[in-house]
Short mmCIF file of C-alpha atoms and ligand atoms in Angstrom, two decimals:
data_model
loop_
_atom_site.label_atom_id
_atom_site.label_comp_id
_atom_site.label_asym_id
_atom_site.label_seq_id
_atom_site.Cartn_x
_atom_site.Cartn_y
_atom_site.Cartn_z
CA MET A 18 0.13 0.03 -0.04
CA LYS A 19 1.12 3.53 -0.99
CA ARG A 20 2.05 5.46 2.02
CA SER A 21 0.23 8.83 1.55
CA ALA A 22 -0.34 12.15 3.41
CA VAL A 23 -2.33 15.11 2.90
CA TYR A 24 -0.65 18.61 3.69
CA PRO A 25 -3.58 20.98 4.30
CA GLY A 26 -3.60 24.56 4.78
CA SER A 27 -4.72 27.92 3.35
CA PHE A 28 -1.90 28.68 1.08
CA ASP A 29 -2.87 32.10 0.39
CA PRO A 30 -0.50 32.12 -1.38
CA ILE A 31 2.05 29.26 -1.23
CA THR A 32 5.41 30.60 0.03
CA ASN A 33 8.74 29.22 0.01
CA GLY A 34 8.09 27.60 3.50
CA HIS A 35 5.38 25.63 2.31
CA ILE A 36 7.30 24.57 -0.50
CA TYR A 37 10.04 23.42 2.04
CA ILE A 38 7.76 21.30 4.27
CA THR A 39 6.34 19.67 0.95
CA GLU A 40 9.72 18.73 -0.27
CA ARG A 41 10.73 17.34 3.08
CA ALA A 42 7.25 15.10 3.07
CA ALA A 43 7.76 14.16 -0.35
CA ALA A 44 10.98 12.54 0.33
CA ILE A 45 9.42 10.48 3.14
CA PHE A 46 5.88 9.58 1.77
CA ASP A 47 4.97 7.88 -1.35
CA GLU A 48 2.22 10.60 -2.19
CA VAL A 49 1.63 14.04 -0.86
CA LYS A 50 -1.51 15.76 -1.34
CA VAL A 51 -1.49 19.29 -0.78
CA SER A 52 -4.91 20.18 -0.17
CA VAL A 53 -6.21 23.90 -0.06
CA LEU A 54 -8.97 24.39 2.43
CA VAL A 55 -11.95 26.22 1.05
CA ASN A 56 -13.06 28.15 4.12
CA LEU A 57 -16.05 30.30 3.58
CA GLN A 58 -15.98 32.07 6.78
CA LYS A 59 -12.43 33.34 6.03
CA LYS A 60 -12.06 36.06 3.21
CA SER A 61 -8.95 35.10 1.29
CA THR A 62 -6.85 37.22 -1.18
CA PHE A 63 -6.76 34.55 -3.99
CA SER A 64 -9.73 32.23 -5.02
CA VAL A 65 -9.14 28.36 -4.61
CA GLU A 66 -8.60 27.90 -8.28
CA GLU A 67 -5.70 30.57 -8.09
CA ARG A 68 -4.08 29.08 -5.14
CA CYS A 69 -4.18 25.53 -6.45
CA ALA A 70 -2.72 26.77 -9.95
CA MET A 71 0.05 28.35 -8.13
CA ALA A 72 0.71 25.58 -5.67
CA ARG A 73 0.71 23.07 -8.75
CA GLU A 74 3.13 25.24 -10.69
CA ALA A 75 5.59 25.77 -7.68
CA LEU A 76 5.49 22.15 -6.77
CA SER A 77 5.79 20.70 -10.51
CA HIS A 78 9.16 19.62 -9.71
CA LEU A 79 7.77 16.93 -7.21
CA PRO A 80 6.42 14.24 -9.18
CA ASN A 81 4.78 12.55 -6.08
CA VAL A 82 2.97 15.42 -4.92
CA THR A 83 -0.42 16.56 -6.45
CA VAL A 84 -2.59 19.66 -5.35
CA ASP A 85 -6.20 19.70 -4.86
CA TYR A 86 -9.02 21.59 -2.56
CA PHE A 87 -11.23 20.55 0.01
CA GLU A 88 -14.12 21.82 2.02
CA GLY A 89 -15.38 20.58 5.46
CA LEU A 90 -13.90 18.58 8.01
CA LEU A 91 -10.36 17.95 7.52
CA VAL A 92 -10.42 14.48 8.96
CA ASP A 93 -13.42 13.31 6.67
CA TYR A 94 -11.36 14.62 3.42
CA VAL A 95 -8.30 12.63 4.78
CA ARG A 96 -10.45 9.54 5.32
CA GLN A 97 -11.80 10.10 1.80
CA THR A 98 -8.21 10.23 0.11
CA ARG A 99 -7.56 6.93 2.04
CA SER A 100 -4.45 8.56 3.65
CA ARG A 101 -3.66 8.39 7.34
CA VAL A 102 -1.50 11.28 7.86
CA ILE A 103 -1.71 14.89 8.10
CA ILE A 104 1.32 16.87 7.52
CA ARG A 105 1.79 20.18 9.21
CA GLY A 106 4.54 22.61 9.49
CA LEU A 107 6.13 23.99 12.32
CA ARG A 108 7.94 27.72 12.52
CA ALA A 109 8.17 28.72 16.30
CA MET A 110 6.70 28.07 19.39
CA SER A 111 3.80 30.56 18.73
CA ASP A 112 2.56 27.87 15.89
CA PHE A 113 2.97 24.90 18.40
CA GLU A 114 0.01 25.81 20.69
CA TYR A 115 -2.22 26.04 17.87
CA GLU A 116 -1.01 23.00 15.76
CA PHE A 117 -1.13 20.84 19.29
CA GLN A 118 -4.61 21.60 19.84
CA MET A 119 -5.62 20.90 16.19
CA ALA A 120 -3.96 17.70 16.46
CA LEU A 121 -5.63 16.60 19.82
CA MET A 122 -8.88 17.75 18.17
CA ASN A 123 -8.01 15.66 15.15
CA ARG A 124 -7.14 12.63 17.06
CA GLN A 125 -10.33 12.81 19.01
CA LEU A 126 -12.16 12.66 15.76
CA ALA A 127 -10.25 10.19 14.14
CA PRO A 128 -7.80 8.05 16.10
CA GLU A 129 -6.41 6.32 13.30
CA ILE A 130 -4.97 9.35 11.65
CA GLU A 131 -1.45 10.67 12.72
CA THR A 132 -0.35 14.20 12.53
CA PHE A 133 3.10 14.47 11.52
CA PHE A 134 4.99 17.85 12.21
CA ILE A 135 7.96 19.11 10.15
CA VAL A 136 10.08 21.63 11.44
CA THR A 137 10.83 24.64 9.01
CA ASP A 138 14.59 25.55 7.83
CA PRO A 139 15.24 28.49 10.13
CA LYS A 140 15.53 30.80 6.86
CA TYR A 141 11.84 30.44 6.52
CA SER A 142 10.86 30.64 10.03
CA TYR A 143 9.49 34.18 9.74
CA ILE A 144 7.69 33.56 6.46
CA SER A 145 3.84 33.51 6.36
CA SER A 146 1.16 34.13 3.65
CA SER A 147 -0.58 36.96 5.51
CA SER A 148 3.09 38.80 5.96
CA VAL A 149 3.97 38.39 2.10
CA ARG A 150 0.85 39.83 1.16
CA GLU A 151 1.11 42.70 3.70
CA ILE A 152 4.64 43.42 2.74
CA PHE A 153 3.88 43.27 -0.90
CA GLN A 154 1.01 45.68 -0.79
CA PHE A 155 3.08 48.22 1.31
CA GLY A 156 5.80 47.84 -1.43
CA GLY A 157 8.22 45.80 0.25
CA THR A 158 10.21 42.84 -1.35
CA VAL A 159 8.96 39.60 -1.51
CA GLN A 160 10.79 38.06 -4.25
CA ASP A 161 13.01 36.15 -2.06
CA VAL A 162 10.35 34.45 -0.19
CA VAL A 163 7.71 33.14 -2.74
CA PRO A 164 8.11 31.24 -5.86
CA PRO A 165 8.12 33.27 -9.32
CA VAL A 166 4.54 32.21 -10.08
CA VAL A 167 3.33 33.77 -6.89
CA PHE A 168 5.45 36.93 -7.28
CA GLN A 169 3.95 37.16 -10.86
CA ARG A 170 0.08 36.79 -9.41
CA LEU A 171 0.89 39.27 -6.68
CA ARG A 172 1.98 41.60 -9.30
CA GLU A 173 -1.18 41.23 -11.17
CA ARG A 174 -3.32 41.29 -8.01
CA PHE A 175 -1.95 44.52 -6.90
CA PRO A 176 -0.91 46.39 -10.03
CA ALA A 177 -0.44 49.66 -7.85
CA ARG A 178 2.79 47.82 -6.65
CA LEU A 179 4.35 47.42 -10.12
CA ALA A 180 6.34 50.27 -10.40
CA GLN A 181 8.28 49.39 -7.18
CA GLN A 182 8.87 45.76 -7.52
P1 LIG B 17 -3.29 27.59 7.85
O1 LIG B 17 -4.46 28.65 7.71
O2 LIG B 17 -3.87 25.95 7.69
O3 LIG B 17 -2.43 27.68 8.95
P2 LIG B 17 -1.33 28.03 6.14
O4 LIG B 17 -1.46 27.91 4.64
O5 LIG B 17 -0.99 29.42 6.79
O6 LIG B 17 -2.38 27.43 6.39
O7 LIG B 17 -0.25 26.91 6.68
C1 LIG B 17 -0.18 25.65 6.29
C2 LIG B 17 0.77 24.95 7.00
O8 LIG B 17 1.93 25.15 6.88
C3 LIG B 17 0.50 25.14 8.54
O9 LIG B 17 1.05 24.04 9.41
C4 LIG B 17 1.78 26.18 8.91
O10 LIG B 17 2.44 26.26 10.28
C5 LIG B 17 2.66 25.66 8.00
N1 LIG B 17 3.57 26.78 7.39
C6 LIG B 17 3.39 27.95 7.08
N2 LIG B 17 4.40 28.85 6.69
C7 LIG B 17 5.53 27.91 6.88
C8 LIG B 17 6.74 28.28 6.92
N3 LIG B 17 7.52 29.31 6.49
N4 LIG B 17 7.76 27.06 7.27
C9 LIG B 17 7.18 26.02 7.56
N5 LIG B 17 5.69 25.66 7.79
C10 LIG B 17 4.97 26.86 7.44
#
């Protein structure tokens, strides 16, 4: 049986930190499904389709990685995909409390599913999708922390910043 894992998140947009976690996971599991969460409560900058398209392009060098989206409970989706592992990335202690709570909640809901934490590389520890969006909108440089496809989409989404980047 293939060892498959789901890496869920908002990926709004995908950053080099997410790519690093996916690469590490792809080296361990036979198959990694990067899964973009459709959260109707949370206002996103990019649509689900855009987030998937950017992730697909940014991860195209990894043959055992696929990108899809899901709605509803994560554990239901993981069961549907016949996977038993949820991948999450850890940046700092500040991530830990939230991630630990989610992992415990998911274990309560689905005891057969394991949450698998991958620690980030220190050079990505400060990167988040929200900081990328904010820095770009205020004219800062994000080229070093996102893949080229995301940089391009940010320029299209926030054209006022074109002159400065
Ligand atoms: P969510 O809204 O589910 O937290 P994100 O897209 O922000 O979705 O993050 C998805 C996962 O990737 C989370 O486990 C998060 O901690 C992790 N992650 C985000 N940025 C980084 C990074 N720079 N390095 C490592 N892991 C990260």
